[in-house]
PDB file of C-alpha atoms in Angstrom:
ATOM      1  CA  UNK A 167     -27.499 -15.768 104.447  1.00 78.00           C
ATOM      2  CA  UNK A 168     -24.832 -14.981 101.923  1.00 75.00           C
ATOM      3  CA  UNK A 169     -22.569 -12.218 100.661  1.00 74.00           C
ATOM      4  CA  UNK A 170     -24.313 -10.761  97.613  1.00 77.00           C
ATOM      5  CA  UNK A 171     -21.516  -9.019  95.697  1.00 76.00           C
ATOM      6  CA  UNK A 172     -17.850  -8.141  95.618  1.00 74.00           C
ATOM      7  CA  UNK A 173     -14.750 -10.086  96.567  1.00 72.00           C
ATOM      8  CA  UNK A 174     -16.633 -12.612  98.736  1.00 69.00           C
ATOM      9  CA  UNK A 175     -19.714 -12.917  96.516  1.00 70.00           C
ATOM     10  CA  UNK A 176     -21.719 -16.084  97.171  1.00 65.00           C
ATOM     11  CA  UNK A 177     -19.960 -16.881 100.445  1.00 77.00           C
ATOM     12  CA  UNK A 178     -22.384 -18.314 102.993  1.00 79.00           C
ATOM     13  CA  UNK A 179     -22.476 -16.668 106.406  1.00 71.00           C
ATOM     14  CA  UNK A 180     -23.487 -18.254 109.671  1.00 68.00           C
ATOM     15  CA  UNK A 181     -26.935 -17.222 110.813  1.00 70.00           C
ATOM     16  CA  UNK A 182     -28.752 -17.100 114.133  1.00 64.00           C
ATOM     17  CA  UNK A 183     -30.737 -19.827 115.793  1.00 68.00           C
ATOM     18  CA  UNK A 184     -34.112 -18.744 117.078  1.00 58.00           C
ATOM     19  CA  UNK A 185     -35.696 -15.320 116.879  1.00 56.00           C
ATOM     20  CA  UNK A 186     -33.362 -13.283 119.131  1.00 56.00           C
ATOM     21  CA  UNK A 187     -31.437 -11.913 116.134  1.00 61.00           C
ATOM     22  CA  UNK A 188     -33.256 -10.640 113.024  1.00 65.00           C
ATOM     23  CA  UNK A 189     -30.831 -10.481 110.073  1.00 68.00           C
ATOM     24  CA  UNK A 190     -31.478  -7.986 107.289  1.00 74.00           C
ATOM     25  CA  UNK A 191     -33.074  -9.821 104.380  1.00 77.00           C
ATOM     26  CA  UNK A 192     -31.111 -10.242 101.152  1.00 81.00           C
ATOM     27  CA  UNK A 193     -33.715  -8.071  99.378  1.00 88.00           C
ATOM     28  CA  UNK A 194     -33.211  -5.170 101.795  1.00 89.00           C
ATOM     29  CA  UNK A 195     -29.428  -5.692 101.813  1.00 89.00           C
ATOM     30  CA  UNK A 196     -29.353  -5.450  98.001  1.00 92.00           C
ATOM     31  CA  UNK A 197     -31.468  -2.291  98.169  1.00 93.00           C
ATOM     32  CA  UNK A 198     -29.186  -0.775 100.819  1.00 95.00           C
ATOM     33  CA  UNK A 199     -26.057  -1.251  98.730  1.00 95.00           C
ATOM     34  CA  UNK A 200     -27.856   0.009  95.642  1.00 94.00           C
ATOM     35  CA  UNK A 201     -28.656   3.192  97.609  1.00 95.00           C
ATOM     36  CA  UNK A 202     -25.010   3.510  98.708  1.00 96.00           C
ATOM     37  CA  UNK A 203     -23.597   2.772  95.244  1.00 93.00           C
ATOM     38  CA  UNK A 204     -19.886   3.505  94.843  1.00 95.00           C
ATOM     39  CA  UNK A 205     -19.810   5.302  98.206  1.00 96.00           C
ATOM     40  CA  UNK A 206     -18.879   1.970  99.831  1.00 97.00           C
ATOM     41  CA  UNK A 207     -15.478   1.768  98.105  1.00 97.00           C
ATOM     42  CA  UNK A 208     -12.775   2.916 100.531  1.00 97.00           C
ATOM     43  CA  UNK A 209     -15.341   3.864 103.194  1.00 97.00           C
ATOM     44  CA  UNK A 210     -15.013   3.616 106.953  1.00 96.00           C
ATOM     45  CA  UNK A 211     -18.260   1.988 108.076  1.00 97.00           C
ATOM     46  CA  UNK A 212     -19.984   1.829 111.453  1.00 96.00           C
ATOM     47  CA  UNK A 213     -22.437  -1.072 111.788  1.00 96.00           C
ATOM     48  CA  UNK A 214     -24.618  -0.458 114.860  1.00 96.00           C
ATOM     49  CA  UNK A 215     -26.664  -3.360 116.274  1.00 95.00           C
ATOM     50  CA  UNK A 216     -24.550  -5.507 113.952  1.00 95.00           C
ATOM     51  CA  UNK A 217     -26.304  -8.845 114.577  1.00 91.00           C
ATOM     52  CA  UNK A 218     -24.567 -11.462 112.421  1.00 91.00           C
ATOM     53  CA  UNK A 219     -22.286  -8.873 110.813  1.00 94.00           C
ATOM     54  CA  UNK A 220     -23.705  -9.492 107.350  1.00 94.00           C
ATOM     55  CA  UNK A 221     -24.067  -5.785 106.468  1.00 96.00           C
ATOM     56  CA  UNK A 222     -20.525  -4.884 107.508  1.00 96.00           C
ATOM     57  CA  UNK A 223     -19.103  -7.973 105.800  1.00 95.00           C
ATOM     58  CA  UNK A 224     -21.027  -7.066 102.638  1.00 96.00           C
ATOM     59  CA  UNK A 225     -19.476  -3.579 102.832  1.00 97.00           C
ATOM     60  CA  UNK A 226     -15.979  -5.061 103.164  1.00 97.00           C
ATOM     61  CA  UNK A 227     -16.647  -7.416 100.262  1.00 96.00           C
ATOM     62  CA  UNK A 228     -17.626  -4.376  98.178  1.00 96.00           C
ATOM     63  CA  UNK A 229     -14.424  -2.500  98.981  1.00 96.00           C
ATOM     64  CA  UNK A 230     -14.963  -0.696 102.292  1.00 97.00           C
ATOM     65  CA  UNK A 231     -11.651   0.112 103.982  1.00 97.00           C
ATOM     66  CA  UNK A 232     -12.755  -0.726 107.522  1.00 96.00           C
ATOM     67  CA  UNK A 233     -15.869  -1.671 109.495  1.00 96.00           C
ATOM     68  CA  UNK A 234     -16.552  -1.189 113.186  1.00 96.00           C
ATOM     69  CA  UNK A 235     -19.215  -3.616 114.401  1.00 96.00           C
ATOM     70  CA  UNK A 236     -21.130  -2.706 117.592  1.00 95.00           C
ATOM     71  CA  UNK A 237     -23.128  -5.495 119.221  1.00 95.00           C
ATOM     72  CA  UNK A 238     -23.973  -6.539 122.782  1.00 94.00           C
ATOM     73  CA  UNK A 239     -25.582  -9.973 122.306  1.00 92.00           C
ATOM     74  CA  UNK A 240     -23.106 -12.815 122.985  1.00 93.00           C
ATOM     75  CA  UNK A 241     -24.521 -15.149 120.349  1.00 91.00           C
ATOM     76  CA  UNK A 242     -24.360 -12.366 117.767  1.00 92.00           C
ATOM     77  CA  UNK A 243     -20.768 -11.529 118.731  1.00 95.00           C
ATOM     78  CA  UNK A 244     -19.763 -15.156 118.152  1.00 94.00           C
ATOM     79  CA  UNK A 245     -21.461 -15.048 114.741  1.00 94.00           C
ATOM     80  CA  UNK A 246     -19.731 -11.790 113.753  1.00 95.00           C
ATOM     81  CA  UNK A 247     -16.310 -13.113 114.748  1.00 96.00           C
ATOM     82  CA  UNK A 248     -16.894 -16.481 113.036  1.00 95.00           C
ATOM     83  CA  UNK A 249     -18.147 -14.822 109.842  1.00 93.00           C
ATOM     84  CA  UNK A 250     -15.196 -12.402 109.769  1.00 95.00           C
ATOM     85  CA  UNK A 251     -12.784 -15.293 110.274  1.00 95.00           C
ATOM     86  CA  UNK A 252     -14.500 -17.419 107.620  1.00 92.00           C
ATOM     87  CA  UNK A 253     -14.064 -14.557 105.110  1.00 91.00           C
ATOM     88  CA  UNK A 254     -10.541 -13.652 106.285  1.00 93.00           C
ATOM     89  CA  UNK A 255     -11.608 -10.091 107.115  1.00 92.00           C
ATOM     90  CA  UNK A 256     -10.505  -9.767 110.760  1.00 92.00           C
ATOM     91  CA  UNK A 257      -7.755  -7.235 109.889  1.00 94.00           C
ATOM     92  CA  UNK A 258     -10.313  -4.848 108.387  1.00 95.00           C
ATOM     93  CA  UNK A 259     -12.660  -4.839 111.355  1.00 95.00           C
ATOM     94  CA  UNK A 260     -13.116  -3.872 114.992  1.00 94.00           C
ATOM     95  CA  UNK A 261     -15.771  -5.714 116.971  1.00 95.00           C
ATOM     96  CA  UNK A 262     -17.033  -3.698 119.936  1.00 94.00           C
ATOM     97  CA  UNK A 263     -18.821  -5.857 122.489  1.00 94.00           C
ATOM     98  CA  UNK A 264     -21.086  -3.267 124.086  1.00 93.00           C
ATOM     99  CA  UNK A 265     -24.458  -1.578 123.938  1.00 93.00           C
ATOM    100  CA  UNK A 266     -24.749   1.158 121.311  1.00 92.00           C
ATOM    101  CA  UNK A 267     -25.335   3.724 124.070  1.00 89.00           C
ATOM    102  CA  UNK A 268     -22.056   2.672 125.725  1.00 90.00           C
ATOM    103  CA  UNK A 269     -20.193   2.939 122.435  1.00 89.00           C
ATOM    104  CA  UNK A 270     -21.199   6.592 122.067  1.00 83.00           C
ATOM    105  CA  UNK A 271     -20.378   7.453 125.684  1.00 80.00           C
ATOM    106  CA  UNK A 272     -16.770   6.316 125.252  1.00 76.00           C
ATOM    107  CA  UNK A 273     -14.195   8.943 124.383  1.00 53.00           C
ATOM    108  CA  UNK A 274     -12.414   6.671 121.905  1.00 60.00           C
ATOM    109  CA  UNK A 275     -13.466   7.077 118.284  1.00 57.00           C
ATOM    110  CA  UNK A 276     -12.443   3.485 117.545  1.00 67.00           C
ATOM    111  CA  UNK A 277     -11.812   3.966 113.839  1.00 71.00           C
ATOM    112  CA  UNK A 278     -13.887   6.952 112.788  1.00 77.00           C
ATOM    113  CA  UNK A 279     -14.761   9.372 111.455  1.00 91.00           C
ATOM    114  CA  UNK A 280     -17.250   7.220 109.599  1.00 94.00           C
ATOM    115  CA  UNK A 281     -18.365   7.661 106.004  1.00 96.00           C
ATOM    116  CA  UNK A 282     -21.308   5.273 106.352  1.00 97.00           C
ATOM    117  CA  UNK A 283     -23.309   4.436 109.470  1.00 96.00           C
ATOM    118  CA  UNK A 284     -25.848   1.624 109.291  1.00 97.00           C
ATOM    119  CA  UNK A 285     -28.261   1.226 112.206  1.00 96.00           C
ATOM    120  CA  UNK A 286     -30.483  -1.826 112.487  1.00 94.00           C
ATOM    121  CA  UNK A 287     -31.824  -1.801 116.039  1.00 93.00           C
ATOM    122  CA  UNK A 288     -34.393  -4.291 117.246  1.00 89.00           C
ATOM    123  CA  UNK A 289     -37.499  -2.448 116.077  1.00 86.00           C
ATOM    124  CA  UNK A 290     -38.692  -1.786 119.639  1.00 89.00           C
ATOM    125  CA  UNK A 291     -35.395   0.100 120.250  1.00 89.00           C
ATOM    126  CA  UNK A 292     -35.838   2.487 117.292  1.00 92.00           C
ATOM    127  CA  UNK A 293     -37.086   5.320 119.582  1.00 92.00           C
ATOM    128  CA  UNK A 294     -33.998   4.866 121.794  1.00 91.00           C
ATOM    129  CA  UNK A 295     -31.722   5.105 118.735  1.00 92.00           C
ATOM    130  CA  UNK A 296     -33.521   8.264 117.581  1.00 92.00           C
ATOM    131  CA  UNK A 297     -32.935   9.848 121.001  1.00 90.00           C
ATOM    132  CA  UNK A 298     -29.217   8.939 120.907  1.00 89.00           C
ATOM    133  CA  UNK A 299     -28.801  10.189 117.325  1.00 89.00           C
ATOM    134  CA  UNK A 300     -30.052  13.643 118.392  1.00 87.00           C
ATOM    135  CA  UNK A 301     -26.821  14.017 120.383  1.00 84.00           C
ATOM    136  CA  UNK A 302     -24.224  12.447 118.086  1.00 84.00           C
ATOM    137  CA  UNK A 303     -20.957  14.329 117.915  1.00 79.00           C
ATOM    138  CA  UNK A 304     -20.092  15.706 114.468  1.00 78.00           C
ATOM    139  CA  UNK A 305     -16.517  14.417 114.950  1.00 83.00           C
ATOM    140  CA  UNK A 306     -17.731  10.824 114.614  1.00 87.00           C
ATOM    141  CA  UNK A 307     -18.968  11.437 111.079  1.00 91.00           C
ATOM    142  CA  UNK A 308     -17.127  12.390 107.894  1.00 92.00           C
ATOM    143  CA  UNK A 309     -18.244  15.642 106.232  1.00 90.00           C
ATOM    144  CA  UNK A 310     -20.251  13.787 103.587  1.00 91.00           C
ATOM    145  CA  UNK A 311     -21.377  10.886 105.796  1.00 94.00           C
ATOM    146  CA  UNK A 312     -24.542   8.966 105.103  1.00 96.00           C
ATOM    147  CA  UNK A 313     -26.535   7.369 107.927  1.00 96.00           C
ATOM    148  CA  UNK A 314     -29.138   4.714 107.157  1.00 97.00           C
ATOM    149  CA  UNK A 315     -31.597   3.402 109.706  1.00 96.00           C
ATOM    150  CA  UNK A 316     -33.466   0.149 109.139  1.00 95.00           C
ATOM    151  CA  UNK A 317     -36.808   0.146 110.942  1.00 95.00           C
ATOM    152  CA  UNK A 318     -40.355  -1.122 110.869  1.00 93.00           C
ATOM    153  CA  UNK A 319     -42.546   0.431 108.185  1.00 93.00           C
ATOM    154  CA  UNK A 320     -44.872   2.002 110.776  1.00 93.00           C
ATOM    155  CA  UNK A 321     -42.091   3.705 112.780  1.00 92.00           C
ATOM    156  CA  UNK A 322     -42.165   7.492 112.939  1.00 91.00           C
ATOM    157  CA  UNK A 323     -38.742   8.791 111.931  1.00 95.00           C
ATOM    158  CA  UNK A 324     -38.140  12.556 112.320  1.00 95.00           C
ATOM    159  CA  UNK A 325     -36.924  14.720 109.431  1.00 96.00           C
ATOM    160  CA  UNK A 326     -33.856  15.766 111.431  1.00 95.00           C
ATOM    161  CA  UNK A 327     -31.763  13.939 114.016  1.00 93.00           C
ATOM    162  CA  UNK A 328     -29.402  16.434 115.590  1.00 92.00           C
ATOM    163  CA  UNK A 329     -26.799  17.123 112.894  1.00 91.00           C
ATOM    164  CA  UNK A 330     -28.511  14.805 110.376  1.00 95.00           C
ATOM    165  CA  UNK A 331     -31.198  15.646 107.809  1.00 95.00           C
ATOM    166  CA  UNK A 332     -33.467  13.029 106.279  1.00 96.00           C
ATOM    167  CA  UNK A 333     -32.972  12.613 102.542  1.00 96.00           C
ATOM    168  CA  UNK A 334     -35.297   9.758 101.594  1.00 96.00           C
ATOM    169  CA  UNK A 335     -37.249   6.813 102.934  1.00 96.00           C
ATOM    170  CA  UNK A 336     -37.474   3.470 101.119  1.00 96.00           C
ATOM    171  CA  UNK A 337     -40.162   0.878 101.966  1.00 95.00           C
ATOM    172  CA  UNK A 338     -39.748  -2.888 101.432  1.00 93.00           C
ATOM    173  CA  UNK A 339     -42.765  -4.761 102.757  1.00 91.00           C
ATOM    174  CA  UNK A 340     -42.794  -4.386 106.560  1.00 92.00           C
ATOM    175  CA  UNK A 341     -39.244  -2.987 106.576  1.00 93.00           C
ATOM    176  CA  UNK A 342     -38.069   0.522 105.718  1.00 95.00           C
ATOM    177  CA  UNK A 343     -34.715   2.221 105.258  1.00 96.00           C
ATOM    178  CA  UNK A 344     -34.387   5.934 105.986  1.00 97.00           C
ATOM    179  CA  UNK A 345     -31.335   7.777 104.661  1.00 98.00           C
ATOM    180  CA  UNK A 346     -29.829  10.814 106.377  1.00 97.00           C
ATOM    181  CA  UNK A 347     -26.899  13.079 105.462  1.00 95.00           C
ATOM    182  CA  UNK A 348     -24.874  15.395 107.670  1.00 91.00           C
ATOM    183  CA  UNK A 349     -26.250  18.930 107.441  1.00 82.00           C
ATOM    184  CA  UNK A 350     -24.079  21.666 105.947  1.00 63.00           C
ATOM    185  CA  UNK A 351     -24.429  23.586 109.231  1.00 51.00           C
ATOM    186  CA  UNK A 352     -22.796  20.688 111.139  1.00 49.00           C
ATOM    187  CA  UNK A 353     -19.791  20.563 108.791  1.00 47.00           C
ATOM    188  CA  UNK A 354     -19.297  24.348 109.049  1.00 46.00           C
ATOM    189  CA  UNK A 355     -19.201  24.212 112.871  1.00 50.00           C
ATOM    190  CA  UNK A 356     -16.181  21.865 112.973  1.00 47.00           C
TER     191      UNK A 356
END
């Protein structure tokens, strides 16, 4: 695994041992940041099911202002912290050691509202994420926020998730990315 572009381009990141953590492939990571384009610069990013932290670190390398990493697995948390330290990015990040469901039950916003939310749950947890997303609070998201879910190609992803509307789905082999934006109705109700 490596950082693809930006300030830390080419930097190698520590990866997992075994199959417990499934990092996003470089091909899908490149596609993700192509989809996001210049939106990453200055963004506040939420990386759910962060794994090794490679997506959030890529965002920081490309100019994101801050990333909040949410991860429960101890091995993954060690990898995130080691990779942040190796890149000297600890000051631009919060690492939340908890389940995603716990993160959203807490009253603290950590460092939101978020401009970009990336969700890469273990594929068997995609339905659980979809259920949680139906109830996300509009205050956690910036008015023009983009939410991207990485999931298995065969997963059924609804057109709307609470205050989010699906914009487009991108398929890459067995992996897919689905992009959502905050609905105009949600931003008017703030």
